[in-house]
Amino acid sequence: MADTAIARRTRSFGRKTRGTYLRRSLVIIYLTMLVIWPVSLVAVETFSDGNSLTHALSDPAVTKAIWLTVQVTAWAVVINTVFGVIVSLLIVRYRFPGRRLYSTLLDLPLSVSPVVVGLALLLAYGPRDGFFGPALQDMGISIIFSTPGIVMATAFVSLPLVIRELVPILEEIGTDQELAARSLGAGPWQTFRRITLPSIKWALLYGVVLSLARSLGEFGAVKIVSGNISQRTQTATLVVEDKYLEFEQGTAYATAFLLTLIAVAALVVVTFLRPKEEQK
Amino acid sequence: MSIEIRDTAKNFGDFVALADINLSIPSGGLTALLGPSGGGKSTLLRIIAGLETPDSGTVEIDGVDATNVPAQRRGVGFVFQHYAAFKHMSVAKNVAFGLEIRKQPKDEIAQRVADMLKLVHLSQFADRLPSQLSGGQRQRMALARALAIEPKVLLLDEPFGALDAKVRKELRDWLRRLHDEVHVTTVFVTHDQEEALEVADNIVVINNGRVEQVGTPDDLYDNPANEFVLSFLGPITTLGGAAIRPHDIEVVSPTVPDVVTGEIVRITRIGFEVRVVVQPFDTAGRPVDDQVTVTLTRSEARELGLTAGQRIGLRPREGSLIPAR
């Protein structure tokens, strides 16, 4: 009796009514129209005339831009990872005046347009009339229109991503494990490396991948601070725009395709790594 | 390894968690810090462990001032209410943690871990993750982990608070037996007076950040220093104006001289115990005072054949009235 009742209930849960199909179709259509179809067109365009990809990869403007993007992304991700872990620990584990304001400010880079970020950095570090710019220029350090400026702009826009992944996890795990480790003789660094880090590693990895993807794709802020000098301060996204405007659509699509490929690959790798660990 | 706490105070903002605590905890004993939630007992334990710093006062462990020694160098084993298991490590790795931090040789660690797991009856679970253990098993693992480093003192913060009633009782017995085996100075925090009375050699009653009384379980139960200790340690009722434990009242015939007479209002049976609520009368037969609660064993109640509405006499058993202070 009870068995059949349970069986019936399970069946009714699993039963596919017309509504189920309607809901699924809606979701699939939405995603297709908005994301899958347009992005796949980029891939189609890349391969449609056969040699766009090879053509793009033989263009030094493209290869140098991609190399610059990789370097800038690496720096931005490293900076945001280290800074993100420290800041997350700070806002979760310590109470200090202005903590909530600080926490709110951390979302600013996500809510402000990247163009504004670029302008702000230009104002602060510009070589001629920036606040620090002239002094740094005298010391022989140029920030705007060179790699450091691009790294700063990229790090700025992707700053909250690691932190927003870490904070909920840190709040969830609490401090008991860390205190237990301390009472067992572990110092602060040992506690972090052996207890805190393993507990947050998946959130951290996910945050890193998100900021990686964000950094690869940054356009507005970088366009302003870089000066967009071909083969010197032009990143991959800037090349895409340039080539598109210069009627080299094939190269533009191929570069765009490469950018997408890296970001998707990173997300896929993480998605496949994660469940394996959880099943253990 | 005695613990001396002198003039220790701690505030959290406006809240006084501890107000000038002076306490000495004897070596080798099993001491309970007993009191209601928010009374400061956990704060005191954390101060002993070095997980919290006092605003003033000193903590001495084994004759050495430990007030400014950080937690990791106090040599104190700490067990948390919610186990604080290292979730990403196996049971054996959890227990080995403190030893690995101390960089002991691998074979010594393995031997010590095996011994500890045997002590807490978890040998067959060495390779499991904490999430695959029951609550009671996790807490035993946490105990093994704390004991593995051969602590000078073992501190337990509401160690059985998160467990269900049956497991809690088992672990209580087991903790008592374990303590008789390893003899490490042990302090545990509890809000359950039964747990304290059953397990501890010494009880420290803490309320509102102050020590209300220190003594053996018998001492506290029979000679409470004040109203608070009296009511916190067990049920209490008044008979003829004096405080008394409900099980210390004898039910006799109303015709016996010098007894309080009254009428049974209600009889409630809770397992082996029968709770009788009685409305006392004065000599003229008018109801006086508050109702008195009397607890009897089931067989006593059955022998007396008590029913609601019946008139009975009540008198305190010998030496059972609690001296009013």
Coordinates of C-alpha atoms in Angstrom, one line a residue:
Chain A
M1 CA 0.0 0.0 0.0
A2 CA 2.5 2.5 1.2
D3 CA 4.9 1.5 -1.6
T4 CA 2.3 2.1 -4.3
A5 CA 1.4 5.4 -2.8
I6 CA 5.0 6.5 -2.9
A7 CA 5.4 5.1 -6.4
R8 CA 2.3 7.1 -7.5
R9 CA 3.6 10.3 -6.0
T10 CA 7.0 9.9 -7.6
R11 CA 5.3 9.2 -10.9
S12 CA 3.2 12.4 -10.6
F13 CA 6.4 14.3 -9.9
G14 CA 8.1 12.9 -12.9
R15 CA 5.1 13.2 -15.2
K16 CA 5.6 15.4 -18.1
T17 CA 2.6 17.5 -18.8
R18 CA 2.1 20.1 -21.6
G19 CA 3.1 22.8 -19.1
T20 CA 6.5 21.1 -18.5
Y21 CA 7.2 21.1 -22.2
L22 CA 6.0 24.7 -22.6
R23 CA 8.3 25.9 -19.7
R24 CA 11.3 24.0 -21.2
S25 CA 10.7 25.4 -24.6
L26 CA 10.5 28.9 -23.3
V27 CA 13.9 28.6 -21.5
I28 CA 15.5 27.0 -24.5
I29 CA 14.1 29.6 -27.0
Y30 CA 15.2 32.5 -24.7
L31 CA 18.8 31.1 -24.4
T32 CA 19.0 30.3 -28.0
M33 CA 17.8 33.7 -29.3
L34 CA 19.9 35.6 -26.9
V35 CA 23.1 33.7 -26.5
I36 CA 23.6 30.5 -28.4
W37 CA 22.5 31.5 -31.9
P38 CA 24.4 34.9 -32.0
V39 CA 27.5 33.5 -30.6
S40 CA 27.5 30.5 -32.8
L41 CA 27.2 32.8 -35.8
V42 CA 30.6 34.2 -34.9
A43 CA 32.0 30.7 -35.1
V44 CA 30.2 30.1 -38.4
E45 CA 31.5 33.4 -39.9
T46 CA 35.0 32.5 -38.7
F47 CA 35.0 29.2 -40.6
S48 CA 32.7 30.2 -43.5
D49 CA 35.4 31.4 -45.9
G50 CA 37.9 28.8 -44.9
N51 CA 41.1 30.7 -44.0
S52 CA 39.9 33.6 -41.6
L53 CA 41.6 32.0 -38.7
T54 CA 45.0 31.4 -40.4
H55 CA 44.8 34.8 -41.9
A56 CA 44.1 36.4 -38.5
L57 CA 46.9 34.5 -36.8
S58 CA 49.4 35.6 -39.4
D59 CA 48.5 39.3 -38.8
P60 CA 51.0 40.7 -36.2
A61 CA 48.4 43.2 -35.1
V62 CA 46.2 40.3 -34.0
T63 CA 48.9 38.0 -32.5
K64 CA 50.5 40.9 -30.5
A65 CA 47.0 42.0 -29.3
I66 CA 46.2 38.5 -28.2
W67 CA 49.5 38.1 -26.4
L68 CA 49.0 41.5 -24.7
T69 CA 45.5 40.4 -23.6
V70 CA 46.9 37.1 -22.2
Q71 CA 49.5 39.0 -20.2
V72 CA 47.1 41.6 -19.0
T73 CA 44.5 39.0 -18.0
A74 CA 47.2 37.0 -16.1
W75 CA 48.2 40.1 -14.1
A76 CA 44.7 41.2 -13.4
V77 CA 43.7 37.7 -12.3
V78 CA 46.7 37.3 -10.1
I79 CA 46.1 40.7 -8.5
N80 CA 42.4 40.1 -8.0
T81 CA 42.9 36.6 -6.6
V82 CA 45.4 37.7 -3.9
F83 CA 43.6 40.9 -3.2
G84 CA 40.2 39.1 -3.3
V85 CA 41.2 36.5 -0.7
I86 CA 42.6 39.1 1.6
V87 CA 39.6 41.5 1.3
S88 CA 37.1 38.6 1.7
L89 CA 38.7 37.5 4.9
L90 CA 38.8 41.0 6.1
I91 CA 35.1 41.8 5.5
V92 CA 33.9 38.4 6.8
R93 CA 36.2 37.8 9.8
Y94 CA 36.7 41.3 11.2
R95 CA 34.4 44.0 12.4
F96 CA 35.7 47.5 11.7
P97 CA 34.1 50.9 11.3
G98 CA 32.9 51.5 7.7
R99 CA 32.8 47.8 7.0
R100 CA 29.5 47.9 5.3
L101 CA 30.3 51.0 3.2
Y102 CA 33.5 49.2 2.2
S103 CA 31.6 46.1 1.2
T104 CA 29.2 48.2 -0.9
L105 CA 32.0 50.1 -2.6
L106 CA 33.4 46.7 -3.7
D107 CA 30.4 46.4 -6.0
L108 CA 31.1 49.7 -7.6
P109 CA 33.2 48.3 -10.4
L110 CA 30.3 46.1 -11.5
S111 CA 27.7 48.8 -11.5
V112 CA 29.8 51.6 -13.0
S113 CA 30.2 51.7 -16.8
P114 CA 33.8 50.6 -17.8
V115 CA 34.1 53.8 -19.8
V116 CA 33.7 55.8 -16.6
V117 CA 36.4 53.6 -15.0
G118 CA 38.7 54.4 -17.9
L119 CA 38.1 58.1 -17.6
A120 CA 38.6 58.0 -13.9
L121 CA 42.0 56.2 -14.3
L122 CA 42.9 58.7 -17.0
L123 CA 42.2 61.6 -14.6
A124 CA 44.1 60.1 -11.8
Y125 CA 47.2 58.8 -13.6
G126 CA 47.2 60.7 -16.9
P127 CA 50.8 61.8 -17.9
R128 CA 50.0 65.4 -18.5
D129 CA 47.2 66.6 -16.2
G130 CA 46.5 63.4 -14.1
F131 CA 46.8 63.7 -10.3
F132 CA 49.8 61.3 -9.9
G133 CA 50.6 61.1 -13.6
P134 CA 53.2 63.9 -14.0
A135 CA 55.1 62.8 -10.9
L136 CA 55.2 59.2 -12.1
Q137 CA 56.2 60.3 -15.6
D138 CA 59.2 62.2 -14.1
M139 CA 60.2 59.0 -12.5
G140 CA 60.1 57.3 -15.8
I141 CA 57.0 55.3 -15.1
S142 CA 54.2 55.6 -17.6
I143 CA 50.8 54.1 -16.6
I144 CA 48.3 55.5 -19.1
F145 CA 48.9 54.4 -22.7
S146 CA 51.0 51.5 -21.6
T147 CA 50.6 48.0 -20.1
P148 CA 50.3 49.0 -16.4
G149 CA 47.3 51.2 -17.2
I150 CA 45.6 48.4 -19.1
V151 CA 46.2 46.0 -16.2
M152 CA 44.8 48.5 -13.7
A153 CA 41.7 49.1 -15.8
T154 CA 41.2 45.3 -16.2
A155 CA 41.8 44.6 -12.6
F156 CA 39.4 47.4 -11.6
V157 CA 36.4 46.1 -13.6
S158 CA 36.9 42.4 -12.5
L159 CA 37.7 43.2 -8.9
P160 CA 34.4 42.1 -7.2
L161 CA 34.1 38.7 -8.9
V162 CA 36.5 36.7 -6.7
I163 CA 35.2 38.5 -3.6
R164 CA 31.6 37.9 -4.3
E165 CA 32.3 34.2 -4.7
L166 CA 34.3 33.9 -1.5
V167 CA 32.3 35.9 0.9
P168 CA 29.2 33.6 1.1
I169 CA 31.4 30.5 1.5
L170 CA 33.5 32.1 4.2
E171 CA 30.4 33.1 6.1
E172 CA 29.0 29.6 5.7
I173 CA 32.1 27.7 7.0
G174 CA 32.4 30.0 10.0
T175 CA 35.4 30.2 12.3
D176 CA 35.1 27.0 14.3
Q177 CA 37.5 25.0 12.0
E178 CA 40.0 27.8 12.1
L179 CA 39.8 28.1 15.8
A180 CA 40.2 24.3 16.2
A181 CA 43.3 24.5 14.1
R182 CA 44.7 27.3 16.2
S183 CA 44.1 25.4 19.4
L184 CA 45.9 22.4 17.9
G185 CA 49.0 24.5 17.4
A186 CA 48.7 25.8 13.9
G187 CA 49.8 29.4 13.3
P188 CA 47.9 31.9 11.1
W189 CA 49.6 30.9 7.9
Q190 CA 49.3 27.2 8.5
T191 CA 45.6 27.6 9.4
F192 CA 45.0 29.5 6.2
R193 CA 46.9 27.0 4.0
R194 CA 45.6 23.8 5.6
I195 CA 42.1 24.7 6.7
T196 CA 40.7 27.9 5.1
L197 CA 42.1 27.5 1.6
P198 CA 40.9 23.9 1.1
S199 CA 37.5 24.9 2.2
I200 CA 37.2 27.8 -0.2
K201 CA 39.2 26.4 -3.1
W202 CA 36.2 25.7 -5.4
A203 CA 34.6 29.1 -4.8
L204 CA 38.1 30.7 -5.4
L205 CA 38.6 28.7 -8.6
Y206 CA 35.2 29.8 -9.9
G207 CA 35.8 33.4 -9.0
V208 CA 39.2 33.2 -10.8
V209 CA 37.5 31.8 -13.9
L210 CA 34.9 34.5 -13.9
S211 CA 37.4 37.3 -13.5
L212 CA 39.5 35.6 -16.2
A213 CA 36.5 35.7 -18.6
R214 CA 35.7 39.2 -17.6
S215 CA 39.3 40.4 -18.0
L216 CA 39.6 38.8 -21.5
G217 CA 36.6 40.6 -22.6
E218 CA 37.2 44.1 -21.2
F219 CA 36.7 46.8 -23.8
G220 CA 35.5 50.2 -22.7
A221 CA 38.0 51.0 -19.9
V222 CA 40.9 49.5 -21.8
K223 CA 40.1 51.5 -24.9
I224 CA 40.4 54.8 -23.0
V225 CA 43.5 54.1 -21.0
S226 CA 45.4 52.1 -23.6
G227 CA 45.4 54.7 -26.4
N228 CA 44.6 51.9 -28.7
I229 CA 48.0 51.9 -30.4
S230 CA 48.2 49.0 -32.8
Q231 CA 50.8 46.3 -32.0
R232 CA 51.7 48.1 -28.8
T233 CA 48.7 48.8 -26.5
Q234 CA 45.9 47.3 -28.5
T235 CA 44.3 44.3 -26.8
A236 CA 42.3 41.6 -28.5
T237 CA 38.9 43.2 -28.0
L238 CA 40.2 46.5 -29.5
V239 CA 41.6 44.6 -32.5
V240 CA 38.2 43.1 -33.1
E241 CA 36.6 46.5 -33.3
D242 CA 39.4 48.0 -35.4
K243 CA 39.4 45.1 -37.9
Y244 CA 35.6 45.3 -38.1
L245 CA 35.7 49.0 -38.8
E246 CA 38.4 48.4 -41.4
F247 CA 36.2 46.0 -43.3
E248 CA 38.4 43.0 -42.3
Q249 CA 35.4 41.2 -40.9
G250 CA 36.9 37.8 -41.3
T251 CA 39.8 38.7 -39.0
A252 CA 37.4 40.4 -36.6
Y253 CA 35.3 37.3 -36.3
A254 CA 38.3 35.0 -36.0
T255 CA 39.7 37.0 -33.1
A256 CA 36.3 37.2 -31.5
F257 CA 36.0 33.4 -31.9
L258 CA 39.4 32.9 -30.2
L259 CA 38.4 35.1 -27.3
T260 CA 35.1 33.2 -26.8
L261 CA 36.9 29.9 -27.1
I262 CA 39.3 30.7 -24.2
A263 CA 36.5 31.9 -21.9
V264 CA 34.2 28.9 -22.7
A265 CA 37.1 26.5 -22.3
A266 CA 37.9 27.9 -18.8
L267 CA 34.2 27.6 -17.7
V268 CA 34.0 24.0 -19.1
V269 CA 37.1 22.9 -17.3
V270 CA 35.8 24.2 -14.0
T271 CA 32.4 22.7 -14.5
F272 CA 33.9 19.3 -15.1
L273 CA 36.4 19.5 -12.3
R274 CA 33.9 20.4 -9.6
P275 CA 31.4 17.5 -9.4
K276 CA 34.3 15.0 -9.4
E277 CA 35.5 16.5 -6.2
E278 CA 32.1 16.6 -4.6
Q279 CA 31.4 12.9 -5.3
K280 CA 34.5 11.8 -3.4
Chain B
M1 CA 47.8 21.0 35.7
S2 CA 45.6 23.4 37.6
I3 CA 44.1 26.5 36.2
E4 CA 44.0 29.8 38.1
I5 CA 41.8 32.6 36.9
R6 CA 42.3 36.0 38.6
D7 CA 40.1 39.1 38.3
T8 CA 39.2 38.3 34.8
A9 CA 36.6 40.5 33.1
K10 CA 35.3 40.7 29.5
N11 CA 32.9 43.0 27.9
F12 CA 31.4 42.8 24.4
G13 CA 30.4 46.4 23.7
D14 CA 27.9 47.2 26.5
F15 CA 27.3 43.6 27.4
V16 CA 29.2 42.4 30.4
A17 CA 30.1 38.8 29.6
L18 CA 32.4 38.3 32.6
A19 CA 32.7 40.5 35.7
D20 CA 35.8 40.0 37.8
I21 CA 36.0 36.2 37.8
N22 CA 38.2 34.5 40.4
L23 CA 38.4 30.8 40.1
S24 CA 40.8 28.0 40.6
I25 CA 40.3 24.7 38.8
P26 CA 42.0 21.7 40.4
S27 CA 44.4 19.5 38.6
G28 CA 43.2 16.2 37.2
G29 CA 39.5 16.8 37.9
L30 CA 36.5 17.0 35.7
T31 CA 35.0 20.4 36.2
A32 CA 31.7 21.7 34.8
L33 CA 30.9 25.3 34.1
L34 CA 27.2 25.3 34.5
G35 CA 24.8 28.2 33.8
P36 CA 22.1 29.5 31.6
S37 CA 22.8 30.5 28.0
G38 CA 24.5 33.9 27.7
G39 CA 25.8 33.7 31.2
G40 CA 29.4 33.9 30.3
K41 CA 30.5 30.3 30.7
S42 CA 31.6 29.8 27.1
T43 CA 33.5 33.1 27.1
L44 CA 35.4 32.0 30.2
L45 CA 36.3 28.7 28.5
R46 CA 37.4 30.5 25.4
I47 CA 39.6 32.8 27.5
I48 CA 41.2 29.8 29.1
A49 CA 41.8 28.4 25.6
G50 CA 43.2 31.7 24.4
L51 CA 40.5 31.9 21.7
E52 CA 39.3 35.1 23.4
T53 CA 41.4 37.7 25.2
P54 CA 40.2 39.1 28.5
D55 CA 39.8 42.8 29.0
S56 CA 41.6 42.5 32.3
G57 CA 42.9 39.8 34.7
T58 CA 45.1 36.8 34.3
V59 CA 44.9 33.1 33.4
E60 CA 47.5 30.8 34.8
I61 CA 47.8 27.2 33.5
D62 CA 50.0 24.9 35.5
G63 CA 51.5 27.8 37.5
V64 CA 52.6 29.7 34.3
D65 CA 50.9 32.9 33.3
A66 CA 49.3 32.2 30.0
T67 CA 47.3 35.4 29.6
N68 CA 49.4 36.6 26.6
V69 CA 50.3 33.2 25.2
P70 CA 48.5 32.7 21.9
A71 CA 46.1 29.8 21.5
Q72 CA 48.4 27.7 19.4
R73 CA 51.1 27.6 22.1
R74 CA 48.9 27.0 25.2
G75 CA 48.9 23.3 24.9
V76 CA 45.1 23.2 25.4
G77 CA 42.8 20.7 23.7
F78 CA 39.5 22.3 22.7
V79 CA 36.3 20.6 21.6
F80 CA 33.5 22.6 20.0
Q81 CA 29.8 22.1 20.2
H82 CA 29.4 21.7 16.5
Y83 CA 32.5 19.4 16.3
A84 CA 34.6 21.8 14.0
A85 CA 35.6 18.8 12.0
F86 CA 38.1 19.5 9.2
K87 CA 35.6 18.5 6.5
H88 CA 38.2 18.0 3.7
M89 CA 40.3 15.6 5.8
S90 CA 39.8 11.9 6.7
V91 CA 39.2 11.0 10.3
A92 CA 42.8 9.9 10.7
K93 CA 44.1 13.1 9.1
N94 CA 41.9 15.1 11.5
V95 CA 43.4 13.4 14.5
A96 CA 46.9 13.7 13.0
F97 CA 46.5 17.4 12.4
G98 CA 48.0 18.7 15.7
L99 CA 50.9 16.2 15.5
E100 CA 51.7 17.1 11.9
I101 CA 51.8 20.8 12.8
R102 CA 54.3 19.8 15.5
K103 CA 56.4 18.0 12.8
Q104 CA 56.6 14.7 14.6
P105 CA 58.0 11.7 12.7
K106 CA 55.5 10.0 10.5
D107 CA 55.6 6.6 12.2
E108 CA 55.1 8.2 15.6
I109 CA 52.1 10.1 14.3
A110 CA 50.6 6.9 12.7
Q111 CA 51.0 5.1 16.0
R112 CA 49.5 7.9 18.1
V113 CA 46.6 8.3 15.7
A114 CA 45.9 4.5 15.8
D115 CA 46.0 4.7 19.7
M116 CA 43.6 7.7 19.8
L117 CA 41.1 6.2 17.4
K118 CA 41.1 3.0 19.4
L119 CA 40.5 5.0 22.6
V120 CA 37.4 6.6 21.1
H121 CA 36.3 3.5 19.3
L122 CA 36.7 4.8 15.8
S123 CA 39.5 2.6 14.5
Q124 CA 37.4 1.2 11.6
F125 CA 36.4 4.7 10.5
A126 CA 39.9 6.0 10.0
D127 CA 39.6 6.6 6.3
R128 CA 36.2 8.1 6.3
L129 CA 35.4 11.7 5.9
P130 CA 33.7 13.5 8.8
S131 CA 30.5 13.9 6.7
Q132 CA 30.2 10.1 6.7
L133 CA 30.0 9.9 10.5
S134 CA 27.1 10.4 12.9
G135 CA 27.1 13.3 15.3
G136 CA 28.3 11.3 18.2
Q137 CA 31.1 9.8 16.1
R138 CA 32.2 13.2 14.9
Q139 CA 32.3 14.5 18.5
R140 CA 34.4 11.5 19.5
M141 CA 36.7 12.2 16.6
A142 CA 37.0 15.8 17.8
L143 CA 37.9 14.5 21.2
A144 CA 40.6 12.2 19.8
R145 CA 42.0 15.1 17.8
A146 CA 42.1 17.3 20.9
L147 CA 43.7 14.6 23.1
A148 CA 46.2 13.5 20.4
I149 CA 48.5 16.5 21.2
E150 CA 48.6 15.5 24.9
P151 CA 47.1 18.8 26.1
K152 CA 47.7 20.1 29.6
V153 CA 44.0 20.8 29.9
L154 CA 41.1 19.6 27.9
L155 CA 38.3 22.1 27.3
L156 CA 34.9 21.2 26.0
D157 CA 32.3 23.8 24.9
E158 CA 28.8 22.3 25.2
P159 CA 30.2 19.1 23.8
F160 CA 27.0 17.2 23.6
G161 CA 24.6 20.1 23.0
A162 CA 24.1 19.2 19.3
L163 CA 23.4 15.6 19.9
D164 CA 20.0 13.8 20.4
A165 CA 19.1 12.8 23.9
K166 CA 20.1 9.2 23.8
V167 CA 23.5 9.7 22.2
R168 CA 24.1 12.6 24.7
K169 CA 23.5 10.2 27.6
E170 CA 25.8 7.6 26.1
L171 CA 28.6 10.1 25.5
R172 CA 28.2 11.5 28.9
D173 CA 28.9 8.1 30.5
W174 CA 31.7 7.6 28.1
L175 CA 33.3 11.0 28.8
R176 CA 33.3 10.1 32.5
R177 CA 35.0 6.8 31.9
L178 CA 37.4 8.3 29.4
H179 CA 38.4 10.9 32.0
D180 CA 39.0 8.2 34.6
E181 CA 41.4 6.6 32.0
V182 CA 43.4 9.6 30.8
H183 CA 43.2 11.9 33.9
V184 CA 43.7 15.1 32.0
T185 CA 42.4 18.2 33.7
T186 CA 39.1 18.7 32.0
V187 CA 36.7 21.6 32.0
F188 CA 33.4 21.4 30.1
V189 CA 30.6 23.9 29.6
T190 CA 27.0 22.9 29.9
H191 CA 23.6 24.4 30.5
D192 CA 22.2 21.0 31.5
Q193 CA 22.3 20.6 35.3
E194 CA 21.7 16.9 35.0
E195 CA 24.7 16.6 32.8
A196 CA 26.8 18.6 35.3
L197 CA 25.6 16.7 38.3
E198 CA 26.1 13.3 36.6
V199 CA 29.6 13.8 35.1
A200 CA 31.5 16.4 37.0
D201 CA 33.7 16.2 40.1
N202 CA 33.3 19.9 40.6
I203 CA 30.7 22.3 39.4
V204 CA 31.1 26.1 38.9
V205 CA 27.7 27.8 38.6
I206 CA 28.0 30.9 36.4
N207 CA 25.2 33.4 35.8
N208 CA 25.3 37.0 34.5
G209 CA 29.1 36.9 34.2
R210 CA 29.6 36.0 37.9
V211 CA 30.5 32.8 39.7
E212 CA 27.5 32.0 41.9
Q213 CA 28.9 29.0 43.6
V214 CA 31.7 26.4 43.4
G215 CA 31.4 22.9 44.8
T216 CA 30.9 19.2 44.4
P217 CA 27.6 18.2 42.9
D218 CA 26.3 17.0 46.3
D219 CA 27.3 20.3 47.9
L220 CA 25.5 22.4 45.3
Y221 CA 22.4 20.3 45.4
D222 CA 22.0 20.2 49.1
N223 CA 23.5 23.5 50.2
P224 CA 22.9 26.0 47.4
A225 CA 24.5 29.4 48.2
N226 CA 21.5 31.3 46.9
E227 CA 18.2 31.4 45.2
F228 CA 19.7 31.1 41.7
V229 CA 21.8 28.0 42.4
L230 CA 18.8 26.4 44.2
S231 CA 16.4 26.9 41.3
F232 CA 19.0 26.1 38.6
L233 CA 20.1 22.8 39.9
G234 CA 16.8 21.2 40.1
P235 CA 13.0 21.5 40.5
I236 CA 11.9 23.4 43.6
T237 CA 8.6 23.9 45.5
T238 CA 7.6 25.5 48.7
L239 CA 6.1 23.6 51.7
G240 CA 4.8 25.6 54.7
G241 CA 6.9 28.7 53.5
A242 CA 10.2 26.8 53.1
A243 CA 11.9 25.8 49.9
I244 CA 12.2 22.1 49.2
R245 CA 12.9 19.7 46.4
P246 CA 9.6 18.0 45.2
H247 CA 11.0 14.5 45.7
D248 CA 11.8 15.3 49.4
I249 CA 8.2 15.6 50.4
E250 CA 6.6 12.6 52.1
V251 CA 2.9 11.9 51.6
V252 CA 1.2 10.7 54.7
S253 CA -2.4 10.6 56.2
P254 CA -3.9 14.0 56.9
T255 CA -4.5 12.9 60.5
V256 CA -0.8 12.6 61.3
P257 CA 0.2 15.5 63.7
D258 CA 2.3 18.4 62.5
V259 CA 1.8 18.0 58.8
V260 CA 0.6 20.3 56.1
T261 CA -2.8 19.1 54.9
G262 CA -4.1 19.6 51.5
E263 CA -6.2 18.3 48.6
I264 CA -4.8 16.7 45.4
V265 CA -5.5 19.0 42.5
R266 CA -3.8 17.0 39.7
I267 CA -1.8 13.9 39.1
T268 CA 0.6 13.6 36.1
R269 CA 2.6 10.6 35.3
I270 CA 5.9 11.1 33.5
G271 CA 7.5 7.7 32.9
F272 CA 8.6 6.2 36.2
E273 CA 7.8 9.5 38.0
V274 CA 4.4 10.7 39.3
R275 CA 3.9 14.4 39.8
V276 CA 1.2 15.3 42.3
V277 CA 0.0 18.9 42.6
V278 CA -1.5 19.7 46.0
Q279 CA -3.5 22.7 47.3
P280 CA -2.6 23.1 51.0
F281 CA -5.2 24.2 53.6
D282 CA -5.0 25.9 56.9
T283 CA -6.4 24.4 60.1
A284 CA -9.8 25.9 59.3
G285 CA -9.8 24.2 56.0
R286 CA -9.3 27.3 53.8
P287 CA -6.8 27.1 50.9
V288 CA -3.5 28.8 51.8
D289 CA -0.1 29.4 50.1
D290 CA 0.8 28.3 46.5
Q291 CA 0.2 24.9 45.3
V292 CA 2.9 22.3 46.2
T293 CA 4.4 19.9 43.7
V294 CA 5.4 16.5 45.0
T295 CA 7.2 13.9 43.0
L296 CA 6.9 10.2 43.9
T297 CA 8.0 7.1 42.2
R298 CA 5.3 5.2 40.4
S299 CA 5.4 2.4 42.9
E300 CA 5.1 4.8 45.9
A301 CA 2.1 6.5 44.2
R302 CA 0.5 3.1 43.5
E303 CA 1.0 1.9 47.1
L304 CA -0.6 5.1 48.5
G305 CA -3.5 4.8 46.0
L306 CA -3.6 8.5 45.3
T307 CA -6.5 10.0 43.3
A308 CA -7.4 13.6 42.5
G309 CA -9.5 15.3 45.1
Q310 CA -8.2 13.2 47.9
R311 CA -7.1 14.9 51.2
I312 CA -3.5 14.1 52.2
G313 CA -0.9 15.2 54.6
L314 CA 2.6 16.5 53.5
R315 CA 5.8 16.6 55.5
P316 CA 9.4 17.1 54.6
R317 CA 11.7 14.1 54.7
E318 CA 14.4 14.4 57.3
G319 CA 17.1 17.0 56.7
S320 CA 15.7 17.9 53.4
L321 CA 14.5 21.5 53.9
I322 CA 17.0 23.7 52.2
P323 CA 18.4 26.3 54.6
A324 CA 17.2 29.7 53.7
R325 CA 20.1 32.1 53.3

